[in-house]
């Protein structure tokens, strides 16, 4: 995860390429019920104005994160899944009745797959990327960007050219040992 970005702009064709690859992520019923609001140029400053109070920026540890030239907001669309599963080929599942009929909210799962694919695609073309939650100012952000209320905000992805100094910008979590496959796998049962 990149936390220090250059202010160098990112070619819109690269962003389109990243989103295009993310559109190929797994999707229940090929619903593809996710959207990306791509924020660029001076509008990234407005994103930070909505989500990170000016008085908190002085103590904000990742100051060069605010230099990312692209912020992608990933949204899941529950209604699209209900509508898709009300179609003839899926109606027998009963999932077209309502969002509450779904034991697992696949709109969240699928949009998360797409967000992960965007992260990997950005890295693949030499860009840096960071997924983070929007913990403050979401309603102000939604209002300013005219985002429909029914959409679920999965999170934000900062995208841009990483600074060389970013290797020094790791948090304490980066030094934790990675769990081994043996610690994760429960073969044939718990």
JSON list of C-alpha atoms in Angstrom, two decimals:
[
{"chain": "A", "resi": 1, "resn": "UNK", "atom": "CA", "xyz": [0.00, 0.00, 0.00]},
{"chain": "A", "resi": 2, "resn": "UNK", "atom": "CA", "xyz": [1.41, 3.36, -1.07]},
{"chain": "A", "resi": 3, "resn": "UNK", "atom": "CA", "xyz": [1.07, 6.24, 1.40]},
{"chain": "A", "resi": 4, "resn": "UNK", "atom": "CA", "xyz": [3.27, 8.88, -0.27]},
{"chain": "A", "resi": 5, "resn": "UNK", "atom": "CA", "xyz": [2.45, 10.08, -3.76]},
{"chain": "A", "resi": 6, "resn": "UNK", "atom": "CA", "xyz": [3.92, 12.42, -6.32]},
{"chain": "A", "resi": 7, "resn": "UNK", "atom": "CA", "xyz": [1.57, 15.15, -7.55]},
{"chain": "A", "resi": 8, "resn": "UNK", "atom": "CA", "xyz": [2.35, 14.03, -11.13]},
{"chain": "A", "resi": 9, "resn": "UNK", "atom": "CA", "xyz": [-0.96, 13.47, -12.97]},
{"chain": "A", "resi": 10, "resn": "UNK", "atom": "CA", "xyz": [-2.06, 10.02, -14.04]},
{"chain": "A", "resi": 11, "resn": "UNK", "atom": "CA", "xyz": [-3.12, 9.52, -17.65]},
{"chain": "A", "resi": 12, "resn": "UNK", "atom": "CA", "xyz": [-6.92, 9.01, -17.73]},
{"chain": "A", "resi": 13, "resn": "UNK", "atom": "CA", "xyz": [-6.32, 6.07, -20.11]},
{"chain": "A", "resi": 14, "resn": "UNK", "atom": "CA", "xyz": [-4.48, 4.26, -17.29]},
{"chain": "A", "resi": 15, "resn": "UNK", "atom": "CA", "xyz": [-7.43, 4.80, -14.95]},
{"chain": "A", "resi": 16, "resn": "UNK", "atom": "CA", "xyz": [-9.79, 3.48, -17.63]},
{"chain": "A", "resi": 17, "resn": "UNK", "atom": "CA", "xyz": [-7.53, 0.45, -18.06]},
{"chain": "A", "resi": 18, "resn": "UNK", "atom": "CA", "xyz": [-7.58, -0.19, -14.29]},
{"chain": "A", "resi": 19, "resn": "UNK", "atom": "CA", "xyz": [-11.37, 0.10, -14.09]},
{"chain": "A", "resi": 20, "resn": "UNK", "atom": "CA", "xyz": [-11.80, -2.06, -17.18]},
{"chain": "A", "resi": 21, "resn": "UNK", "atom": "CA", "xyz": [-9.74, -4.82, -15.57]},
{"chain": "A", "resi": 22, "resn": "UNK", "atom": "CA", "xyz": [-11.75, -4.46, -12.35]},
{"chain": "A", "resi": 23, "resn": "UNK", "atom": "CA", "xyz": [-14.95, -4.94, -14.35]},
{"chain": "A", "resi": 24, "resn": "UNK", "atom": "CA", "xyz": [-13.77, -8.51, -14.93]},
{"chain": "A", "resi": 25, "resn": "UNK", "atom": "CA", "xyz": [-13.74, -9.37, -11.21]},
{"chain": "A", "resi": 26, "resn": "UNK", "atom": "CA", "xyz": [-16.17, -12.11, -10.11]},
{"chain": "A", "resi": 27, "resn": "UNK", "atom": "CA", "xyz": [-19.78, -10.98, -9.95]},
{"chain": "A", "resi": 28, "resn": "UNK", "atom": "CA", "xyz": [-22.81, -12.95, -8.76]},
{"chain": "A", "resi": 29, "resn": "UNK", "atom": "CA", "xyz": [-25.10, -13.52, -11.73]},
{"chain": "A", "resi": 30, "resn": "UNK", "atom": "CA", "xyz": [-22.76, -11.23, -13.69]},
{"chain": "A", "resi": 31, "resn": "UNK", "atom": "CA", "xyz": [-24.68, -8.39, -12.06]},
{"chain": "A", "resi": 32, "resn": "UNK", "atom": "CA", "xyz": [-21.61, -6.16, -11.93]},
{"chain": "A", "resi": 33, "resn": "UNK", "atom": "CA", "xyz": [-23.39, -3.97, -9.41]},
{"chain": "A", "resi": 34, "resn": "UNK", "atom": "CA", "xyz": [-20.63, -1.57, -8.53]},
{"chain": "A", "resi": 35, "resn": "UNK", "atom": "CA", "xyz": [-19.66, 1.92, -9.55]},
{"chain": "A", "resi": 36, "resn": "UNK", "atom": "CA", "xyz": [-16.52, 4.03, -9.30]},
{"chain": "A", "resi": 37, "resn": "UNK", "atom": "CA", "xyz": [-16.53, 7.77, -8.82]},
{"chain": "A", "resi": 38, "resn": "UNK", "atom": "CA", "xyz": [-13.12, 8.90, -10.06]},
{"chain": "A", "resi": 39, "resn": "UNK", "atom": "CA", "xyz": [-11.91, 12.16, -8.53]},
{"chain": "A", "resi": 40, "resn": "UNK", "atom": "CA", "xyz": [-8.98, 13.92, -10.19]},
{"chain": "A", "resi": 41, "resn": "UNK", "atom": "CA", "xyz": [-7.12, 17.23, -10.34]},
{"chain": "A", "resi": 42, "resn": "UNK", "atom": "CA", "xyz": [-8.24, 19.95, -7.96]},
{"chain": "A", "resi": 43, "resn": "UNK", "atom": "CA", "xyz": [-11.31, 17.92, -7.00]},
{"chain": "A", "resi": 44, "resn": "UNK", "atom": "CA", "xyz": [-9.05, 15.69, -4.88]},
{"chain": "A", "resi": 45, "resn": "UNK", "atom": "CA", "xyz": [-8.56, 18.68, -2.54]},
{"chain": "A", "resi": 46, "resn": "UNK", "atom": "CA", "xyz": [-12.35, 18.88, -2.20]},
{"chain": "A", "resi": 47, "resn": "UNK", "atom": "CA", "xyz": [-12.40, 15.17, -1.28]},
{"chain": "A", "resi": 48, "resn": "UNK", "atom": "CA", "xyz": [-9.94, 15.84, 1.55]},
{"chain": "A", "resi": 49, "resn": "UNK", "atom": "CA", "xyz": [-11.89, 18.94, 2.61]},
{"chain": "A", "resi": 50, "resn": "UNK", "atom": "CA", "xyz": [-14.96, 16.71, 3.00]},
{"chain": "A", "resi": 51, "resn": "UNK", "atom": "CA", "xyz": [-13.22, 13.83, 4.77]},
{"chain": "A", "resi": 52, "resn": "UNK", "atom": "CA", "xyz": [-10.21, 15.16, 6.71]},
{"chain": "A", "resi": 53, "resn": "UNK", "atom": "CA", "xyz": [-10.71, 18.31, 8.76]},
{"chain": "A", "resi": 54, "resn": "UNK", "atom": "CA", "xyz": [-8.07, 20.98, 8.16]},
{"chain": "A", "resi": 55, "resn": "UNK", "atom": "CA", "xyz": [-7.22, 21.11, 11.87]},
{"chain": "A", "resi": 56, "resn": "UNK", "atom": "CA", "xyz": [-6.37, 17.37, 11.82]},
{"chain": "A", "resi": 57, "resn": "UNK", "atom": "CA", "xyz": [-4.01, 17.61, 8.85]},
{"chain": "A", "resi": 58, "resn": "UNK", "atom": "CA", "xyz": [-1.10, 18.99, 10.88]},
{"chain": "A", "resi": 59, "resn": "UNK", "atom": "CA", "xyz": [-0.94, 15.79, 12.94]},
{"chain": "A", "resi": 60, "resn": "UNK", "atom": "CA", "xyz": [-1.90, 13.50, 10.05]},
{"chain": "A", "resi": 61, "resn": "UNK", "atom": "CA", "xyz": [0.90, 10.96, 9.69]},
{"chain": "A", "resi": 62, "resn": "UNK", "atom": "CA", "xyz": [0.58, 10.36, 5.95]},
{"chain": "A", "resi": 63, "resn": "UNK", "atom": "CA", "xyz": [0.72, 13.95, 4.63]},
{"chain": "A", "resi": 64, "resn": "UNK", "atom": "CA", "xyz": [1.88, 12.91, 1.15]},
{"chain": "A", "resi": 65, "resn": "UNK", "atom": "CA", "xyz": [-1.18, 10.67, 0.82]},
{"chain": "A", "resi": 66, "resn": "UNK", "atom": "CA", "xyz": [-3.05, 13.93, 0.24]},
{"chain": "A", "resi": 67, "resn": "UNK", "atom": "CA", "xyz": [-0.94, 14.45, -2.91]},
{"chain": "A", "resi": 68, "resn": "UNK", "atom": "CA", "xyz": [-2.46, 11.43, -4.70]},
{"chain": "A", "resi": 69, "resn": "UNK", "atom": "CA", "xyz": [-3.72, 12.78, -8.03]},
{"chain": "A", "resi": 70, "resn": "UNK", "atom": "CA", "xyz": [-6.61, 10.27, -8.20]},
{"chain": "A", "resi": 71, "resn": "UNK", "atom": "CA", "xyz": [-9.13, 9.13, -5.61]},
{"chain": "A", "resi": 72, "resn": "UNK", "atom": "CA", "xyz": [-11.49, 6.35, -6.70]},
{"chain": "A", "resi": 73, "resn": "UNK", "atom": "CA", "xyz": [-14.60, 5.82, -4.60]},
{"chain": "A", "resi": 74, "resn": "UNK", "atom": "CA", "xyz": [-16.03, 2.32, -4.96]},
{"chain": "A", "resi": 75, "resn": "UNK", "atom": "CA", "xyz": [-19.78, 1.92, -4.44]},
{"chain": "A", "resi": 76, "resn": "UNK", "atom": "CA", "xyz": [-21.89, -1.24, -4.30]},
{"chain": "A", "resi": 77, "resn": "UNK", "atom": "CA", "xyz": [-25.44, -1.23, -5.66]},
{"chain": "A", "resi": 78, "resn": "UNK", "atom": "CA", "xyz": [-27.75, -3.61, -3.72]},
{"chain": "A", "resi": 79, "resn": "UNK", "atom": "CA", "xyz": [-30.75, -2.76, -5.90]},
{"chain": "A", "resi": 80, "resn": "UNK", "atom": "CA", "xyz": [-29.02, -4.06, -9.02]},
{"chain": "A", "resi": 81, "resn": "UNK", "atom": "CA", "xyz": [-28.61, -7.48, -7.37]},
{"chain": "A", "resi": 82, "resn": "UNK", "atom": "CA", "xyz": [-32.24, -7.67, -6.29]},
{"chain": "A", "resi": 83, "resn": "UNK", "atom": "CA", "xyz": [-33.33, -6.68, -9.81]},
{"chain": "A", "resi": 84, "resn": "UNK", "atom": "CA", "xyz": [-30.94, -9.16, -11.46]},
{"chain": "A", "resi": 85, "resn": "UNK", "atom": "CA", "xyz": [-32.14, -12.02, -9.27]},
{"chain": "A", "resi": 86, "resn": "UNK", "atom": "CA", "xyz": [-35.76, -11.18, -10.04]},
{"chain": "A", "resi": 87, "resn": "UNK", "atom": "CA", "xyz": [-35.04, -11.96, -13.72]},
{"chain": "A", "resi": 88, "resn": "UNK", "atom": "CA", "xyz": [-36.36, -15.23, -15.16]},
{"chain": "A", "resi": 89, "resn": "UNK", "atom": "CA", "xyz": [-33.09, -17.18, -15.00]},
{"chain": "A", "resi": 90, "resn": "UNK", "atom": "CA", "xyz": [-32.54, -16.33, -11.31]},
{"chain": "A", "resi": 91, "resn": "UNK", "atom": "CA", "xyz": [-36.09, -15.89, -9.94]},
{"chain": "A", "resi": 92, "resn": "UNK", "atom": "CA", "xyz": [-36.14, -19.45, -8.53]},
{"chain": "A", "resi": 93, "resn": "UNK", "atom": "CA", "xyz": [-33.52, -18.39, -5.93]},
{"chain": "A", "resi": 94, "resn": "UNK", "atom": "CA", "xyz": [-35.93, -16.05, -4.14]},
{"chain": "A", "resi": 95, "resn": "UNK", "atom": "CA", "xyz": [-33.15, -13.45, -3.91]},
{"chain": "A", "resi": 96, "resn": "UNK", "atom": "CA", "xyz": [-35.07, -11.08, -6.15]},
{"chain": "A", "resi": 97, "resn": "UNK", "atom": "CA", "xyz": [-37.58, -10.43, -3.36]},
{"chain": "A", "resi": 98, "resn": "UNK", "atom": "CA", "xyz": [-35.44, -7.91, -1.45]},
{"chain": "A", "resi": 99, "resn": "UNK", "atom": "CA", "xyz": [-31.93, -7.19, -0.20]},
{"chain": "A", "resi": 100, "resn": "UNK", "atom": "CA", "xyz": [-32.92, -8.82, 3.08]},
{"chain": "A", "resi": 101, "resn": "UNK", "atom": "CA", "xyz": [-33.41, -12.15, 1.25]},
{"chain": "A", "resi": 102, "resn": "UNK", "atom": "CA", "xyz": [-29.66, -12.40, 0.66]},
{"chain": "A", "resi": 103, "resn": "UNK", "atom": "CA", "xyz": [-27.80, -14.39, 3.36]},
{"chain": "A", "resi": 104, "resn": "UNK", "atom": "CA", "xyz": [-24.56, -12.82, 2.12]},
{"chain": "A", "resi": 105, "resn": "UNK", "atom": "CA", "xyz": [-24.63, -9.31, 0.59]},
{"chain": "A", "resi": 106, "resn": "UNK", "atom": "CA", "xyz": [-22.95, -10.16, -2.69]},
{"chain": "A", "resi": 107, "resn": "UNK", "atom": "CA", "xyz": [-23.00, -6.52, -3.76]},
{"chain": "A", "resi": 108, "resn": "UNK", "atom": "CA", "xyz": [-20.48, -5.88, -0.96]},
{"chain": "A", "resi": 109, "resn": "UNK", "atom": "CA", "xyz": [-18.42, -8.95, -1.86]},
{"chain": "A", "resi": 110, "resn": "UNK", "atom": "CA", "xyz": [-18.37, -8.20, -5.59]},
{"chain": "A", "resi": 111, "resn": "UNK", "atom": "CA", "xyz": [-17.55, -4.51, -5.17]},
{"chain": "A", "resi": 112, "resn": "UNK", "atom": "CA", "xyz": [-14.74, -5.52, -2.80]},
{"chain": "A", "resi": 113, "resn": "UNK", "atom": "CA", "xyz": [-13.38, -7.94, -5.42]},
{"chain": "A", "resi": 114, "resn": "UNK", "atom": "CA", "xyz": [-13.42, -5.07, -7.90]},
{"chain": "A", "resi": 115, "resn": "UNK", "atom": "CA", "xyz": [-11.64, -2.74, -5.46]},
{"chain": "A", "resi": 116, "resn": "UNK", "atom": "CA", "xyz": [-8.93, -5.36, -4.90]},
{"chain": "A", "resi": 117, "resn": "UNK", "atom": "CA", "xyz": [-8.56, -5.81, -8.64]},
{"chain": "A", "resi": 118, "resn": "UNK", "atom": "CA", "xyz": [-8.15, -2.04, -9.02]},
{"chain": "A", "resi": 119, "resn": "UNK", "atom": "CA", "xyz": [-5.36, -2.09, -6.41]},
{"chain": "A", "resi": 120, "resn": "UNK", "atom": "CA", "xyz": [-3.54, -4.90, -8.20]},
{"chain": "A", "resi": 121, "resn": "UNK", "atom": "CA", "xyz": [-4.08, -3.35, -11.65]},
{"chain": "A", "resi": 122, "resn": "UNK", "atom": "CA", "xyz": [-2.65, -0.02, -10.46]},
{"chain": "A", "resi": 123, "resn": "UNK", "atom": "CA", "xyz": [0.46, -1.76, -9.13]},
{"chain": "A", "resi": 124, "resn": "UNK", "atom": "CA", "xyz": [0.76, -3.73, -12.37]},
{"chain": "A", "resi": 125, "resn": "UNK", "atom": "CA", "xyz": [1.13, -0.53, -14.43]},
{"chain": "A", "resi": 126, "resn": "UNK", "atom": "CA", "xyz": [3.67, 0.96, -12.02]},
{"chain": "A", "resi": 127, "resn": "UNK", "atom": "CA", "xyz": [1.31, 3.14, -10.01]},
{"chain": "A", "resi": 128, "resn": "UNK", "atom": "CA", "xyz": [0.93, 3.08, -6.26]},
{"chain": "A", "resi": 129, "resn": "UNK", "atom": "CA", "xyz": [-2.43, 2.57, -4.60]},
{"chain": "A", "resi": 130, "resn": "UNK", "atom": "CA", "xyz": [-3.94, 2.60, -1.12]},
{"chain": "A", "resi": 131, "resn": "UNK", "atom": "CA", "xyz": [-7.38, 1.39, -0.06]},
{"chain": "A", "resi": 132, "resn": "UNK", "atom": "CA", "xyz": [-8.84, 3.22, 2.94]},
{"chain": "A", "resi": 133, "resn": "UNK", "atom": "CA", "xyz": [-12.17, 3.75, 4.61]},
{"chain": "A", "resi": 134, "resn": "UNK", "atom": "CA", "xyz": [-14.05, 7.03, 4.50]},
{"chain": "A", "resi": 135, "resn": "UNK", "atom": "CA", "xyz": [-14.62, 7.47, 8.22]},
{"chain": "A", "resi": 136, "resn": "UNK", "atom": "CA", "xyz": [-15.59, 11.15, 8.23]},
{"chain": "A", "resi": 137, "resn": "UNK", "atom": "CA", "xyz": [-17.63, 13.40, 5.96]},
{"chain": "A", "resi": 138, "resn": "UNK", "atom": "CA", "xyz": [-19.30, 10.67, 3.93]},
{"chain": "A", "resi": 139, "resn": "UNK", "atom": "CA", "xyz": [-22.68, 12.44, 3.77]},
{"chain": "A", "resi": 140, "resn": "UNK", "atom": "CA", "xyz": [-21.09, 15.74, 2.75]},
{"chain": "A", "resi": 141, "resn": "UNK", "atom": "CA", "xyz": [-19.06, 13.89, 0.10]},
{"chain": "A", "resi": 142, "resn": "UNK", "atom": "CA", "xyz": [-22.14, 12.04, -1.21]},
{"chain": "A", "resi": 143, "resn": "UNK", "atom": "CA", "xyz": [-24.12, 15.26, -1.41]},
{"chain": "A", "resi": 144, "resn": "UNK", "atom": "CA", "xyz": [-21.38, 17.14, -3.25]},
{"chain": "A", "resi": 145, "resn": "UNK", "atom": "CA", "xyz": [-20.87, 14.27, -5.72]},
{"chain": "A", "resi": 146, "resn": "UNK", "atom": "CA", "xyz": [-24.63, 13.57, -6.12]},
{"chain": "A", "resi": 147, "resn": "UNK", "atom": "CA", "xyz": [-24.21, 9.89, -5.15]},
{"chain": "A", "resi": 148, "resn": "UNK", "atom": "CA", "xyz": [-27.57, 8.07, -4.79]},
{"chain": "A", "resi": 149, "resn": "UNK", "atom": "CA", "xyz": [-28.43, 7.15, -1.20]},
{"chain": "A", "resi": 150, "resn": "UNK", "atom": "CA", "xyz": [-29.04, 3.49, -2.09]},
{"chain": "A", "resi": 151, "resn": "UNK", "atom": "CA", "xyz": [-25.39, 2.89, -2.95]},
{"chain": "A", "resi": 152, "resn": "UNK", "atom": "CA", "xyz": [-23.05, 1.46, -0.31]},
{"chain": "A", "resi": 153, "resn": "UNK", "atom": "CA", "xyz": [-19.65, 3.13, -0.07]},
{"chain": "A", "resi": 154, "resn": "UNK", "atom": "CA", "xyz": [-17.04, 0.35, 0.08]},
{"chain": "A", "resi": 155, "resn": "UNK", "atom": "CA", "xyz": [-14.09, 2.69, 0.44]},
{"chain": "A", "resi": 156, "resn": "UNK", "atom": "CA", "xyz": [-11.63, 4.97, -1.30]},
{"chain": "A", "resi": 157, "resn": "UNK", "atom": "CA", "xyz": [-8.55, 4.12, -3.34]},
{"chain": "A", "resi": 158, "resn": "UNK", "atom": "CA", "xyz": [-5.77, 6.68, -3.67]},
{"chain": "A", "resi": 159, "resn": "UNK", "atom": "CA", "xyz": [-3.92, 6.16, -6.95]},
{"chain": "A", "resi": 160, "resn": "UNK", "atom": "CA", "xyz": [-0.79, 7.86, -8.28]},
{"chain": "A", "resi": 161, "resn": "UNK", "atom": "CA", "xyz": [2.92, 7.68, -8.83]},
{"chain": "A", "resi": 162, "resn": "UNK", "atom": "CA", "xyz": [4.63, 6.55, -5.62]},
{"chain": "A", "resi": 163, "resn": "UNK", "atom": "CA", "xyz": [7.43, 8.59, -4.13]},
{"chain": "A", "resi": 164, "resn": "UNK", "atom": "CA", "xyz": [10.77, 6.90, -3.49]},
{"chain": "A", "resi": 165, "resn": "UNK", "atom": "CA", "xyz": [10.45, 7.89, 0.16]},
{"chain": "A", "resi": 166, "resn": "UNK", "atom": "CA", "xyz": [7.29, 5.80, 0.53]},
{"chain": "A", "resi": 167, "resn": "UNK", "atom": "CA", "xyz": [9.31, 2.79, 1.72]},
{"chain": "A", "resi": 168, "resn": "UNK", "atom": "CA", "xyz": [9.90, 4.76, 4.94]},
{"chain": "A", "resi": 169, "resn": "UNK", "atom": "CA", "xyz": [6.18, 5.44, 5.34]},
{"chain": "A", "resi": 170, "resn": "UNK", "atom": "CA", "xyz": [5.15, 2.02, 6.56]},
{"chain": "A", "resi": 171, "resn": "UNK", "atom": "CA", "xyz": [3.12, 1.75, 9.71]},
{"chain": "A", "resi": 172, "resn": "UNK", "atom": "CA", "xyz": [3.73, -0.63, 12.60]},
{"chain": "A", "resi": 173, "resn": "UNK", "atom": "CA", "xyz": [1.44, -3.18, 10.97]},
{"chain": "A", "resi": 174, "resn": "UNK", "atom": "CA", "xyz": [3.87, -3.62, 8.07]},
{"chain": "A", "resi": 175, "resn": "UNK", "atom": "CA", "xyz": [6.36, -5.24, 10.45]},
{"chain": "A", "resi": 176, "resn": "UNK", "atom": "CA", "xyz": [3.96, -7.92, 11.65]},
{"chain": "A", "resi": 177, "resn": "UNK", "atom": "CA", "xyz": [4.75, -11.43, 10.45]},
{"chain": "A", "resi": 178, "resn": "UNK", "atom": "CA", "xyz": [2.56, -12.80, 7.68]},
{"chain": "A", "resi": 179, "resn": "UNK", "atom": "CA", "xyz": [0.57, -15.86, 8.71]},
{"chain": "A", "resi": 180, "resn": "UNK", "atom": "CA", "xyz": [1.69, -19.05, 7.04]},
{"chain": "A", "resi": 181, "resn": "UNK", "atom": "CA", "xyz": [-0.59, -21.24, 4.95]},
{"chain": "A", "resi": 182, "resn": "UNK", "atom": "CA", "xyz": [-0.44, -23.82, 7.75]},
{"chain": "A", "resi": 183, "resn": "UNK", "atom": "CA", "xyz": [-1.85, -21.26, 10.20]},
{"chain": "A", "resi": 184, "resn": "UNK", "atom": "CA", "xyz": [-4.72, -20.46, 7.86]},
{"chain": "A", "resi": 185, "resn": "UNK", "atom": "CA", "xyz": [-5.73, -23.86, 6.45]},
{"chain": "A", "resi": 186, "resn": "UNK", "atom": "CA", "xyz": [-8.14, -26.10, 8.33]},
{"chain": "A", "resi": 187, "resn": "UNK", "atom": "CA", "xyz": [-8.02, -29.20, 6.15]},
{"chain": "A", "resi": 188, "resn": "UNK", "atom": "CA", "xyz": [-11.29, -31.16, 5.99]},
{"chain": "A", "resi": 189, "resn": "UNK", "atom": "CA", "xyz": [-12.65, -29.33, 9.04]},
{"chain": "A", "resi": 190, "resn": "UNK", "atom": "CA", "xyz": [-11.74, -26.95, 11.82]}
]
